[in-house]
Amino acid sequence: MGQRLEVVDVAGAPPVWAALRNEAEHIAATEASLASLLNAVILRHSELARALSYQLARKLSDQELRAMSLRETCEEAFASDPSIVAAAEADLRAVFERDPACKGYVQPFLFFKGFLALQTHRVGHWLWTQGRESMAFYLQSRMSELFQVDIHPAARIGKGAFFDHGTGIVIGETAVVGDDVSMLHGVTLGGTSADRVDRHPKIGNGVLIGAGAHIIGNITVGNFAKIGAGSVVSNPVPSGCTAVGVPARLVNCPTCDEPSKTMDQTLTDAAYDYVI
C-alpha cells in the first residue's frame, strides 16, 4: 500500500470491484493483523453492493439500530435503485483519481470519512424518497456523529463526487450537487431564509470547491466553475469561472478545464475582476 497502484480497464469493464478485491487480498497476505477485517468487509462478498452494505452497517450501527437491520436497509436500497451502487463506484474511482495521497481503493473504502459519509447519504436520500423520513434523519445523525459531515437527506448529489477529508462539510435540504464535483473540508452549502422554500445552492457538474468555502442561498454555480478556499459566495457564478474572496469576486474566466478532476486551486492573472 505504500506505492500508488495503477488501475486500468480490462475490455471496457469497470475495474473498481476487481481492483478492490485484489488490493484486499494483497494486504491480507502481508498484514496479518488486518486479514480478519479485510475478509469480513471485502473478500467474503461477491459484489460491491454486498461489501458496501456490510461496511456501512459495521460503521453506522449502534445499540439502538443493530448492524443486521442496517445492512438489510442498505441492501433494500441498492436492490431498489442500482444507480446508488453505480454512483458509489464512481465516487470510489473519483477518490483514487483525484487524491494523490490515496494509494488504491481499499484505503477510502475502509477509512475515508468523506467517502463513507457520502455513501451514508445516498442510502439516506433513498429512504427520504420512499417517505421514510425518520430513518433518513437517523442516518444523517449517525453520519454527523461519526464522520463530522452533515448532509440533509433531501439534498441531491450526483455521481463521481469527491469529499476530500470531509470534516465540516454541511449541505442543506434543497441543495443540488451535479456530477464529478470535488469539495474540500469545511464547505457549506447553506440557506439564507427561515422560510420553507428552495433556499440552497445548485452546484453544476465538474465544480471544484475549496476548503472552508461558503456558498449561500438559492444560487447557481455553473459547470466547471471553481470556488476558492475561504470564499463567501452569495450570487451566481457563471460556468467556467473562478470566484474568490469575501465577498466573492469573479476571476479567471474561463478557468482551467475540469477543475474538479485536476484539483487545480491556483489562480492566474484575472481575466476580469468584479464583486458578485
PDB file of C-alpha atoms in Angstrom:
ATOM      1  CA  MET A   1       0.000   0.000   0.000  1.00  0.00           C
ATOM      2  CA  GLY A   2       2.944   2.326   0.188  1.00  0.00           C
ATOM      3  CA  GLN A   3       3.127   2.574  -3.602  1.00  0.00           C
ATOM      4  CA  ARG A   4       0.288   4.080  -5.583  1.00  0.00           C
ATOM      5  CA  LEU A   5      -1.441   1.430  -7.674  1.00  0.00           C
ATOM      6  CA  GLU A   6      -2.228   1.951 -11.349  1.00  0.00           C
ATOM      7  CA  VAL A   7      -5.703   0.735 -12.274  1.00  0.00           C
ATOM      8  CA  VAL A   8      -6.732   0.112 -15.878  1.00  0.00           C
ATOM      9  CA  ASP A   9      -9.925  -1.064 -17.505  1.00  0.00           C
ATOM     10  CA  VAL A  10      -9.951  -4.573 -18.957  1.00  0.00           C
ATOM     11  CA  ALA A  11     -12.122  -4.945 -22.089  1.00  0.00           C
ATOM     12  CA  GLY A  12     -14.006  -1.817 -21.062  1.00  0.00           C
ATOM     13  CA  ALA A  13     -15.277  -3.338 -17.803  1.00  0.00           C
ATOM     14  CA  PRO A  14     -15.283  -1.171 -14.662  1.00  0.00           C
ATOM     15  CA  PRO A  15     -12.251  -2.285 -12.639  1.00  0.00           C
ATOM     16  CA  VAL A  16     -13.274  -0.989  -9.227  1.00  0.00           C
ATOM     17  CA  TRP A  17     -14.618  -4.156  -7.579  1.00  0.00           C
ATOM     18  CA  ALA A  18     -11.901  -6.410  -9.005  1.00  0.00           C
ATOM     19  CA  ALA A  19      -9.204  -3.917  -8.010  1.00  0.00           C
ATOM     20  CA  LEU A  20     -10.674  -3.555  -4.523  1.00  0.00           C
ATOM     21  CA  ARG A  21     -10.610  -7.325  -4.018  1.00  0.00           C
ATOM     22  CA  ASN A  22      -7.079  -7.665  -5.402  1.00  0.00           C
ATOM     23  CA  GLU A  23      -5.794  -4.977  -3.077  1.00  0.00           C
ATOM     24  CA  ALA A  24      -7.587  -6.552  -0.111  1.00  0.00           C
ATOM     25  CA  GLU A  25      -6.048  -9.951  -0.881  1.00  0.00           C
ATOM     26  CA  HIS A  26      -2.582  -8.419  -1.075  1.00  0.00           C
ATOM     27  CA  ILE A  27      -2.945  -6.528   2.213  1.00  0.00           C
ATOM     28  CA  ALA A  28      -4.438  -9.548   3.988  1.00  0.00           C
ATOM     29  CA  ALA A  29      -1.448 -11.636   2.889  1.00  0.00           C
ATOM     30  CA  THR A  30       1.118  -9.061   4.003  1.00  0.00           C
ATOM     31  CA  GLU A  31      -0.554  -7.562   7.099  1.00  0.00           C
ATOM     32  CA  ALA A  32      -1.873 -10.456   9.150  1.00  0.00           C
ATOM     33  CA  SER A  33      -3.462  -8.233  11.783  1.00  0.00           C
ATOM     34  CA  LEU A  34      -5.860  -6.825   9.159  1.00  0.00           C
ATOM     35  CA  ALA A  35      -6.721 -10.111   7.456  1.00  0.00           C
ATOM     36  CA  SER A  36      -9.856 -10.720   9.504  1.00  0.00           C
ATOM     37  CA  LEU A  37     -11.163  -7.215   8.827  1.00  0.00           C
ATOM     38  CA  LEU A  38     -10.486  -7.446   5.099  1.00  0.00           C
ATOM     39  CA  ASN A  39     -12.123 -10.843   4.840  1.00  0.00           C
ATOM     40  CA  ALA A  40     -15.221  -9.682   6.705  1.00  0.00           C
ATOM     41  CA  VAL A  41     -15.656  -6.368   4.872  1.00  0.00           C
ATOM     42  CA  ILE A  42     -14.482  -7.187   1.335  1.00  0.00           C
ATOM     43  CA  LEU A  43     -13.191 -10.638   0.466  1.00  0.00           C
ATOM     44  CA  ARG A  44     -16.114 -12.799   1.514  1.00  0.00           C
ATOM     45  CA  HIS A  45     -18.557 -10.789  -0.601  1.00  0.00           C
ATOM     46  CA  SER A  46     -19.427 -11.441  -4.230  1.00  0.00           C
ATOM     47  CA  GLU A  47     -20.086  -7.856  -5.345  1.00  0.00           C
ATOM     48  CA  LEU A  48     -19.560  -4.229  -4.387  1.00  0.00           C
ATOM     49  CA  ALA A  49     -23.150  -3.765  -3.201  1.00  0.00           C
ATOM     50  CA  ARG A  50     -22.843  -6.505  -0.579  1.00  0.00           C
ATOM     51  CA  ALA A  51     -19.467  -5.293   0.651  1.00  0.00           C
ATOM     52  CA  LEU A  52     -20.706  -1.708   0.858  1.00  0.00           C
ATOM     53  CA  SER A  53     -23.832  -2.679   2.786  1.00  0.00           C
ATOM     54  CA  TYR A  54     -21.670  -4.628   5.256  1.00  0.00           C
ATOM     55  CA  GLN A  55     -19.221  -1.744   5.667  1.00  0.00           C
ATOM     56  CA  LEU A  56     -21.918   0.888   6.208  1.00  0.00           C
ATOM     57  CA  ALA A  57     -23.739  -1.328   8.701  1.00  0.00           C
ATOM     58  CA  ARG A  58     -20.481  -2.007  10.544  1.00  0.00           C
ATOM     59  CA  LYS A  59     -19.681   1.693  10.816  1.00  0.00           C
ATOM     60  CA  LEU A  60     -23.155   3.135  11.474  1.00  0.00           C
ATOM     61  CA  SER A  61     -24.761   0.584  13.791  1.00  0.00           C
ATOM     62  CA  ASP A  62     -25.198   1.303  17.487  1.00  0.00           C
ATOM     63  CA  GLN A  63     -27.176  -0.041  20.453  1.00  0.00           C
ATOM     64  CA  GLU A  64     -30.455   1.302  19.087  1.00  0.00           C
ATOM     65  CA  LEU A  65     -30.019   0.186  15.467  1.00  0.00           C
ATOM     66  CA  ARG A  66     -28.178  -3.100  15.076  1.00  0.00           C
ATOM     67  CA  ALA A  67     -25.873  -3.910  12.195  1.00  0.00           C
ATOM     68  CA  MET A  68     -28.126  -6.568  10.678  1.00  0.00           C
ATOM     69  CA  SER A  69     -31.076  -4.181  10.452  1.00  0.00           C
ATOM     70  CA  LEU A  70     -28.901  -1.502   8.885  1.00  0.00           C
ATOM     71  CA  ARG A  71     -27.443  -3.947   6.420  1.00  0.00           C
ATOM     72  CA  GLU A  72     -30.906  -5.042   5.357  1.00  0.00           C
ATOM     73  CA  THR A  73     -31.872  -1.401   4.831  1.00  0.00           C
ATOM     74  CA  CYS A  74     -28.815  -0.774   2.660  1.00  0.00           C
ATOM     75  CA  GLU A  75     -29.409  -3.905   0.615  1.00  0.00           C
ATOM     76  CA  GLU A  76     -33.042  -2.902   0.128  1.00  0.00           C
ATOM     77  CA  ALA A  77     -31.933   0.497  -1.150  1.00  0.00           C
ATOM     78  CA  PHE A  78     -29.340  -0.989  -3.526  1.00  0.00           C
ATOM     79  CA  ALA A  79     -31.802  -3.544  -4.911  1.00  0.00           C
ATOM     80  CA  SER A  80     -34.491  -0.918  -5.390  1.00  0.00           C
ATOM     81  CA  ASP A  81     -32.170   1.612  -7.063  1.00  0.00           C
ATOM     82  CA  PRO A  82     -28.997   0.145  -8.640  1.00  0.00           C
ATOM     83  CA  SER A  83     -27.854   3.667  -9.538  1.00  0.00           C
ATOM     84  CA  ILE A  84     -26.852   4.086  -5.885  1.00  0.00           C
ATOM     85  CA  VAL A  85     -24.165   1.419  -6.254  1.00  0.00           C
ATOM     86  CA  ALA A  86     -23.124   2.814  -9.638  1.00  0.00           C
ATOM     87  CA  ALA A  87     -22.694   6.224  -8.002  1.00  0.00           C
ATOM     88  CA  ALA A  88     -20.678   4.667  -5.159  1.00  0.00           C
ATOM     89  CA  GLU A  89     -18.386   3.038  -7.704  1.00  0.00           C
ATOM     90  CA  ALA A  90     -17.916   6.389  -9.448  1.00  0.00           C
ATOM     91  CA  ASP A  91     -17.252   8.038  -6.072  1.00  0.00           C
ATOM     92  CA  LEU A  92     -14.613   5.443  -5.219  1.00  0.00           C
ATOM     93  CA  ARG A  93     -12.918   5.925  -8.561  1.00  0.00           C
ATOM     94  CA  ALA A  94     -13.034   9.717  -8.066  1.00  0.00           C
ATOM     95  CA  VAL A  95     -11.164   9.457  -4.750  1.00  0.00           C
ATOM     96  CA  PHE A  96      -8.424   7.340  -6.311  1.00  0.00           C
ATOM     97  CA  GLU A  97      -8.058   9.574  -9.367  1.00  0.00           C
ATOM     98  CA  ARG A  98      -8.162  12.957  -7.606  1.00  0.00           C
ATOM     99  CA  ASP A  99      -6.389  12.361  -4.284  1.00  0.00           C
ATOM    100  CA  PRO A 100      -2.640  11.861  -4.758  1.00  0.00           C
ATOM    101  CA  ALA A 101      -2.425  10.592  -1.161  1.00  0.00           C
ATOM    102  CA  CYS A 102      -4.794   7.732  -1.986  1.00  0.00           C
ATOM    103  CA  LYS A 103      -2.860   4.540  -2.786  1.00  0.00           C
ATOM    104  CA  GLY A 104      -5.767   2.435  -4.015  1.00  0.00           C
ATOM    105  CA  TYR A 105      -9.426   1.595  -3.419  1.00  0.00           C
ATOM    106  CA  VAL A 106      -9.158  -0.183  -0.073  1.00  0.00           C
ATOM    107  CA  GLN A 107      -7.973   2.976   1.681  1.00  0.00           C
ATOM    108  CA  PRO A 108     -11.096   5.095   1.033  1.00  0.00           C
ATOM    109  CA  PHE A 109     -13.473   2.124   1.271  1.00  0.00           C
ATOM    110  CA  LEU A 110     -12.310   1.303   4.790  1.00  0.00           C
ATOM    111  CA  PHE A 111     -11.092   4.579   6.204  1.00  0.00           C
ATOM    112  CA  PHE A 112     -12.012   7.816   4.375  1.00  0.00           C
ATOM    113  CA  LYS A 113     -14.709   9.813   6.165  1.00  0.00           C
ATOM    114  CA  GLY A 114     -15.731  11.744   3.070  1.00  0.00           C
ATOM    115  CA  PHE A 115     -16.419   8.606   1.043  1.00  0.00           C
ATOM    116  CA  LEU A 116     -18.252   6.830   3.867  1.00  0.00           C
ATOM    117  CA  ALA A 117     -20.364   9.895   4.687  1.00  0.00           C
ATOM    118  CA  LEU A 118     -21.362  10.242   1.054  1.00  0.00           C
ATOM    119  CA  GLN A 119     -22.462   6.598   0.835  1.00  0.00           C
ATOM    120  CA  THR A 120     -24.434   7.019   4.057  1.00  0.00           C
ATOM    121  CA  HIS A 121     -26.174   9.993   2.494  1.00  0.00           C
ATOM    122  CA  ARG A 122     -27.007   8.060  -0.655  1.00  0.00           C
ATOM    123  CA  VAL A 123     -28.875   5.458   1.410  1.00  0.00           C
ATOM    124  CA  GLY A 124     -30.483   8.198   3.498  1.00  0.00           C
ATOM    125  CA  HIS A 125     -31.621  10.038   0.372  1.00  0.00           C
ATOM    126  CA  TRP A 126     -33.233   6.838  -0.935  1.00  0.00           C
ATOM    127  CA  LEU A 127     -35.084   6.473   2.362  1.00  0.00           C
ATOM    128  CA  TRP A 128     -36.233  10.081   2.051  1.00  0.00           C
ATOM    129  CA  THR A 129     -37.644   9.470  -1.420  1.00  0.00           C
ATOM    130  CA  GLN A 130     -39.534   6.448  -0.046  1.00  0.00           C
ATOM    131  CA  GLY A 131     -41.219   8.585   2.615  1.00  0.00           C
ATOM    132  CA  ARG A 132     -39.135   7.044   5.422  1.00  0.00           C
ATOM    133  CA  GLU A 133     -38.035  10.403   6.783  1.00  0.00           C
ATOM    134  CA  SER A 134     -37.373   9.375  10.383  1.00  0.00           C
ATOM    135  CA  MET A 135     -34.984   6.626   9.305  1.00  0.00           C
ATOM    136  CA  ALA A 136     -33.316   9.034   6.897  1.00  0.00           C
ATOM    137  CA  PHE A 137     -32.775  11.525   9.714  1.00  0.00           C
ATOM    138  CA  TYR A 138     -31.349   8.747  11.887  1.00  0.00           C
ATOM    139  CA  LEU A 139     -28.677   8.060   9.266  1.00  0.00           C
ATOM    140  CA  GLN A 140     -27.992  11.778   8.927  1.00  0.00           C
ATOM    141  CA  SER A 141     -27.452  11.982  12.680  1.00  0.00           C
ATOM    142  CA  ARG A 142     -25.104   8.989  12.719  1.00  0.00           C
ATOM    143  CA  MET A 143     -23.195  10.414   9.750  1.00  0.00           C
ATOM    144  CA  SER A 144     -22.683  13.697  11.593  1.00  0.00           C
ATOM    145  CA  GLU A 145     -21.606  11.960  14.818  1.00  0.00           C
ATOM    146  CA  LEU A 146     -19.141   9.573  13.165  1.00  0.00           C
ATOM    147  CA  PHE A 147     -17.771  11.478  10.184  1.00  0.00           C
ATOM    148  CA  GLN A 148     -18.370  15.157  11.055  1.00  0.00           C
ATOM    149  CA  VAL A 149     -20.263  15.596   7.779  1.00  0.00           C
ATOM    150  CA  ASP A 150     -23.847  16.886   7.893  1.00  0.00           C
ATOM    151  CA  ILE A 151     -25.956  16.404   4.745  1.00  0.00           C
ATOM    152  CA  HIS A 152     -29.729  16.761   4.809  1.00  0.00           C
ATOM    153  CA  PRO A 153     -31.238  13.559   3.367  1.00  0.00           C
ATOM    154  CA  ALA A 154     -33.300  15.541   0.848  1.00  0.00           C
ATOM    155  CA  ALA A 155     -30.202  17.047  -0.787  1.00  0.00           C
ATOM    156  CA  ARG A 156     -29.409  15.624  -4.222  1.00  0.00           C
ATOM    157  CA  ILE A 157     -25.800  14.704  -5.040  1.00  0.00           C
ATOM    158  CA  GLY A 158     -24.627  13.380  -8.407  1.00  0.00           C
ATOM    159  CA  LYS A 159     -22.194  10.573  -9.101  1.00  0.00           C
ATOM    160  CA  GLY A 160     -18.420  10.827  -9.033  1.00  0.00           C
ATOM    161  CA  ALA A 161     -18.355  13.155  -6.011  1.00  0.00           C
ATOM    162  CA  PHE A 162     -15.162  13.591  -4.010  1.00  0.00           C
ATOM    163  CA  PHE A 163     -15.286  14.948  -0.447  1.00  0.00           C
ATOM    164  CA  ASP A 164     -11.608  15.412   0.418  1.00  0.00           C
ATOM    165  CA  HIS A 165     -11.117  14.932   4.184  1.00  0.00           C
ATOM    166  CA  GLY A 166     -14.848  15.507   4.651  1.00  0.00           C
ATOM    167  CA  THR A 167     -14.686  17.100   8.096  1.00  0.00           C
ATOM    168  CA  GLY A 168     -17.070  20.030   8.500  1.00  0.00           C
ATOM    169  CA  ILE A 169     -18.958  19.730   5.206  1.00  0.00           C
ATOM    170  CA  VAL A 170     -22.572  20.924   5.605  1.00  0.00           C
ATOM    171  CA  ILE A 171     -25.140  20.589   2.796  1.00  0.00           C
ATOM    172  CA  GLY A 172     -28.679  21.859   3.237  1.00  0.00           C
ATOM    173  CA  GLU A 173     -32.076  20.417   2.385  1.00  0.00           C
ATOM    174  CA  THR A 174     -32.725  21.925  -1.050  1.00  0.00           C
ATOM    175  CA  ALA A 175     -29.130  21.837  -2.291  1.00  0.00           C
ATOM    176  CA  VAL A 176     -28.347  20.093  -5.568  1.00  0.00           C
ATOM    177  CA  VAL A 177     -24.820  18.948  -6.465  1.00  0.00           C
ATOM    178  CA  GLY A 178     -24.022  17.793 -10.001  1.00  0.00           C
ATOM    179  CA  ASP A 179     -21.768  15.006 -11.242  1.00  0.00           C
ATOM    180  CA  ASP A 180     -17.994  14.914 -10.734  1.00  0.00           C
ATOM    181  CA  VAL A 181     -17.905  17.647  -8.082  1.00  0.00           C
ATOM    182  CA  SER A 182     -14.957  17.906  -5.682  1.00  0.00           C
ATOM    183  CA  MET A 183     -15.141  19.742  -2.370  1.00  0.00           C
ATOM    184  CA  LEU A 184     -12.688  20.002   0.474  1.00  0.00           C
ATOM    185  CA  HIS A 185     -13.272  20.167   4.219  1.00  0.00           C
ATOM    186  CA  GLY A 186     -15.331  22.887   5.851  1.00  0.00           C
ATOM    187  CA  VAL A 187     -17.535  23.619   2.835  1.00  0.00           C
ATOM    188  CA  THR A 188     -21.063  24.915   3.486  1.00  0.00           C
ATOM    189  CA  LEU A 189     -23.922  24.846   1.002  1.00  0.00           C
ATOM    190  CA  GLY A 190     -26.299  26.885   3.130  1.00  0.00           C
ATOM    191  CA  GLY A 191     -29.602  28.706   3.040  1.00  0.00           C
ATOM    192  CA  THR A 192     -30.453  32.348   3.660  1.00  0.00           C
ATOM    193  CA  SER A 193     -34.069  32.104   4.779  1.00  0.00           C
ATOM    194  CA  ALA A 194     -36.108  30.569   7.575  1.00  0.00           C
ATOM    195  CA  ASP A 195     -38.977  30.063   5.126  1.00  0.00           C
ATOM    196  CA  ARG A 196     -39.626  26.535   3.878  1.00  0.00           C
ATOM    197  CA  VAL A 197     -38.667  27.359   0.308  1.00  0.00           C
ATOM    198  CA  ASP A 198     -35.992  26.385  -2.208  1.00  0.00           C
ATOM    199  CA  ARG A 199     -33.180  28.131  -0.375  1.00  0.00           C
ATOM    200  CA  HIS A 200     -29.879  26.310  -1.043  1.00  0.00           C
ATOM    201  CA  PRO A 201     -27.264  26.385  -3.835  1.00  0.00           C
ATOM    202  CA  LYS A 202     -27.354  24.458  -7.083  1.00  0.00           C
ATOM    203  CA  ILE A 203     -23.849  23.258  -7.990  1.00  0.00           C
ATOM    204  CA  GLY A 204     -23.148  22.296 -11.614  1.00  0.00           C
ATOM    205  CA  ASN A 205     -21.087  19.425 -12.973  1.00  0.00           C
ATOM    206  CA  GLY A 206     -17.322  19.320 -12.529  1.00  0.00           C
ATOM    207  CA  VAL A 207     -17.145  22.135  -9.942  1.00  0.00           C
ATOM    208  CA  LEU A 208     -14.214  22.417  -7.513  1.00  0.00           C
ATOM    209  CA  ILE A 209     -14.999  23.969  -4.096  1.00  0.00           C
ATOM    210  CA  GLY A 210     -12.021  24.858  -1.917  1.00  0.00           C
ATOM    211  CA  ALA A 211     -11.680  24.317   1.827  1.00  0.00           C
ATOM    212  CA  GLY A 212     -13.844  26.490   4.050  1.00  0.00           C
ATOM    213  CA  ALA A 213     -15.863  27.998   1.211  1.00  0.00           C
ATOM    214  CA  HIS A 214     -19.425  29.074   1.983  1.00  0.00           C
ATOM    215  CA  ILE A 215     -21.958  29.132  -0.845  1.00  0.00           C
ATOM    216  CA  ILE A 216     -25.183  30.627   0.413  1.00  0.00           C
ATOM    217  CA  GLY A 217     -28.709  30.875  -0.945  1.00  0.00           C
ATOM    218  CA  ASN A 218     -30.638  29.563  -3.924  1.00  0.00           C
ATOM    219  CA  ILE A 219     -27.954  30.444  -6.452  1.00  0.00           C
ATOM    220  CA  THR A 220     -26.356  28.557  -9.306  1.00  0.00           C
ATOM    221  CA  VAL A 221     -22.666  27.725  -9.615  1.00  0.00           C
ATOM    222  CA  GLY A 222     -22.163  26.831 -13.266  1.00  0.00           C
ATOM    223  CA  ASN A 223     -20.471  23.777 -14.726  1.00  0.00           C
ATOM    224  CA  PHE A 224     -16.675  23.559 -14.276  1.00  0.00           C
ATOM    225  CA  ALA A 225     -16.548  26.630 -12.042  1.00  0.00           C
ATOM    226  CA  LYS A 226     -14.049  26.935  -9.205  1.00  0.00           C
ATOM    227  CA  ILE A 227     -14.689  28.375  -5.727  1.00  0.00           C
ATOM    228  CA  GLY A 228     -11.556  29.493  -3.885  1.00  0.00           C
ATOM    229  CA  ALA A 229     -10.795  28.383  -0.335  1.00  0.00           C
ATOM    230  CA  GLY A 230     -12.469  30.510   2.321  1.00  0.00           C
ATOM    231  CA  SER A 231     -14.680  32.380  -0.136  1.00  0.00           C
ATOM    232  CA  VAL A 232     -18.208  33.538   0.658  1.00  0.00           C
ATOM    233  CA  VAL A 233     -20.434  33.288  -2.413  1.00  0.00           C
ATOM    234  CA  SER A 234     -23.985  34.638  -2.367  1.00  0.00           C
ATOM    235  CA  ASN A 235     -24.522  35.420  -6.048  1.00  0.00           C
ATOM    236  CA  PRO A 236     -24.454  33.159  -9.130  1.00  0.00           C
ATOM    237  CA  VAL A 237     -21.134  32.070 -10.604  1.00  0.00           C
ATOM    238  CA  PRO A 238     -21.069  31.563 -14.391  1.00  0.00           C
ATOM    239  CA  SER A 239     -19.859  28.309 -15.895  1.00  0.00           C
ATOM    240  CA  GLY A 240     -16.103  28.055 -16.191  1.00  0.00           C
ATOM    241  CA  CYS A 241     -15.341  30.963 -13.853  1.00  0.00           C
ATOM    242  CA  THR A 242     -13.491  31.194 -10.547  1.00  0.00           C
ATOM    243  CA  ALA A 243     -14.969  33.001  -7.534  1.00  0.00           C
ATOM    244  CA  VAL A 244     -12.665  34.063  -4.686  1.00  0.00           C
ATOM    245  CA  GLY A 245     -12.741  36.308  -1.651  1.00  0.00           C
ATOM    246  CA  VAL A 246     -15.134  37.732   0.942  1.00  0.00           C
ATOM    247  CA  PRO A 247     -17.426  38.737  -0.615  1.00  0.00           C
ATOM    248  CA  ALA A 248     -16.538  36.639  -3.637  1.00  0.00           C
ATOM    249  CA  ARG A 249     -15.491  38.235  -6.923  1.00  0.00           C
ATOM    250  CA  LEU A 250     -15.005  36.621 -10.293  1.00  0.00           C
ATOM    251  CA  VAL A 251     -11.534  35.973 -11.678  1.00  0.00           C
ATOM    252  CA  ASN A 252     -10.055  33.712 -14.338  1.00  0.00           C
ATOM    253  CA  CYS A 253     -12.949  33.375 -16.758  1.00  0.00           C
ATOM    254  CA  PRO A 254     -12.584  30.849 -18.204  1.00  0.00           C
ATOM    255  CA  THR A 255     -10.757  28.867 -15.543  1.00  0.00           C
ATOM    256  CA  CYS A 256      -8.878  25.600 -16.124  1.00  0.00           C
ATOM    257  CA  ASP A 257     -10.598  22.660 -17.802  1.00  0.00           C
ATOM    258  CA  GLU A 258     -12.340  20.216 -15.430  1.00  0.00           C
ATOM    259  CA  PRO A 259     -11.073  21.769 -12.179  1.00  0.00           C
ATOM    260  CA  SER A 260     -12.779  19.132 -10.017  1.00  0.00           C
ATOM    261  CA  LYS A 261     -10.671  16.403 -11.629  1.00  0.00           C
ATOM    262  CA  THR A 262      -7.346  18.238 -11.786  1.00  0.00           C
ATOM    263  CA  MET A 263      -7.879  19.658  -8.259  1.00  0.00           C
ATOM    264  CA  ASP A 264      -6.094  22.793  -9.526  1.00  0.00           C
ATOM    265  CA  GLN A 265      -6.733  25.532  -6.958  1.00  0.00           C
ATOM    266  CA  THR A 266      -4.198  28.009  -8.306  1.00  0.00           C
ATOM    267  CA  LEU A 267      -5.105  31.470  -9.632  1.00  0.00           C
ATOM    268  CA  THR A 268      -3.564  33.178 -12.624  1.00  0.00           C
ATOM    269  CA  ASP A 269      -3.937  36.790 -13.722  1.00  0.00           C
ATOM    270  CA  ALA A 270      -7.582  37.782 -13.627  1.00  0.00           C
ATOM    271  CA  ALA A 271      -9.329  37.926 -16.955  1.00  0.00           C
ATOM    272  CA  TYR A 272     -11.821  40.196 -15.243  1.00  0.00           C
ATOM    273  CA  ASP A 273     -12.453  41.040 -11.657  1.00  0.00           C
ATOM    274  CA  TYR A 274     -15.722  42.228 -10.114  1.00  0.00           C
ATOM    275  CA  VAL A 275     -17.692  41.584  -6.982  1.00  0.00           C
ATOM    276  CA  ILE A 276     -20.564  39.178  -7.380  1.00  0.00           C
TER     277      ILE A 276
END
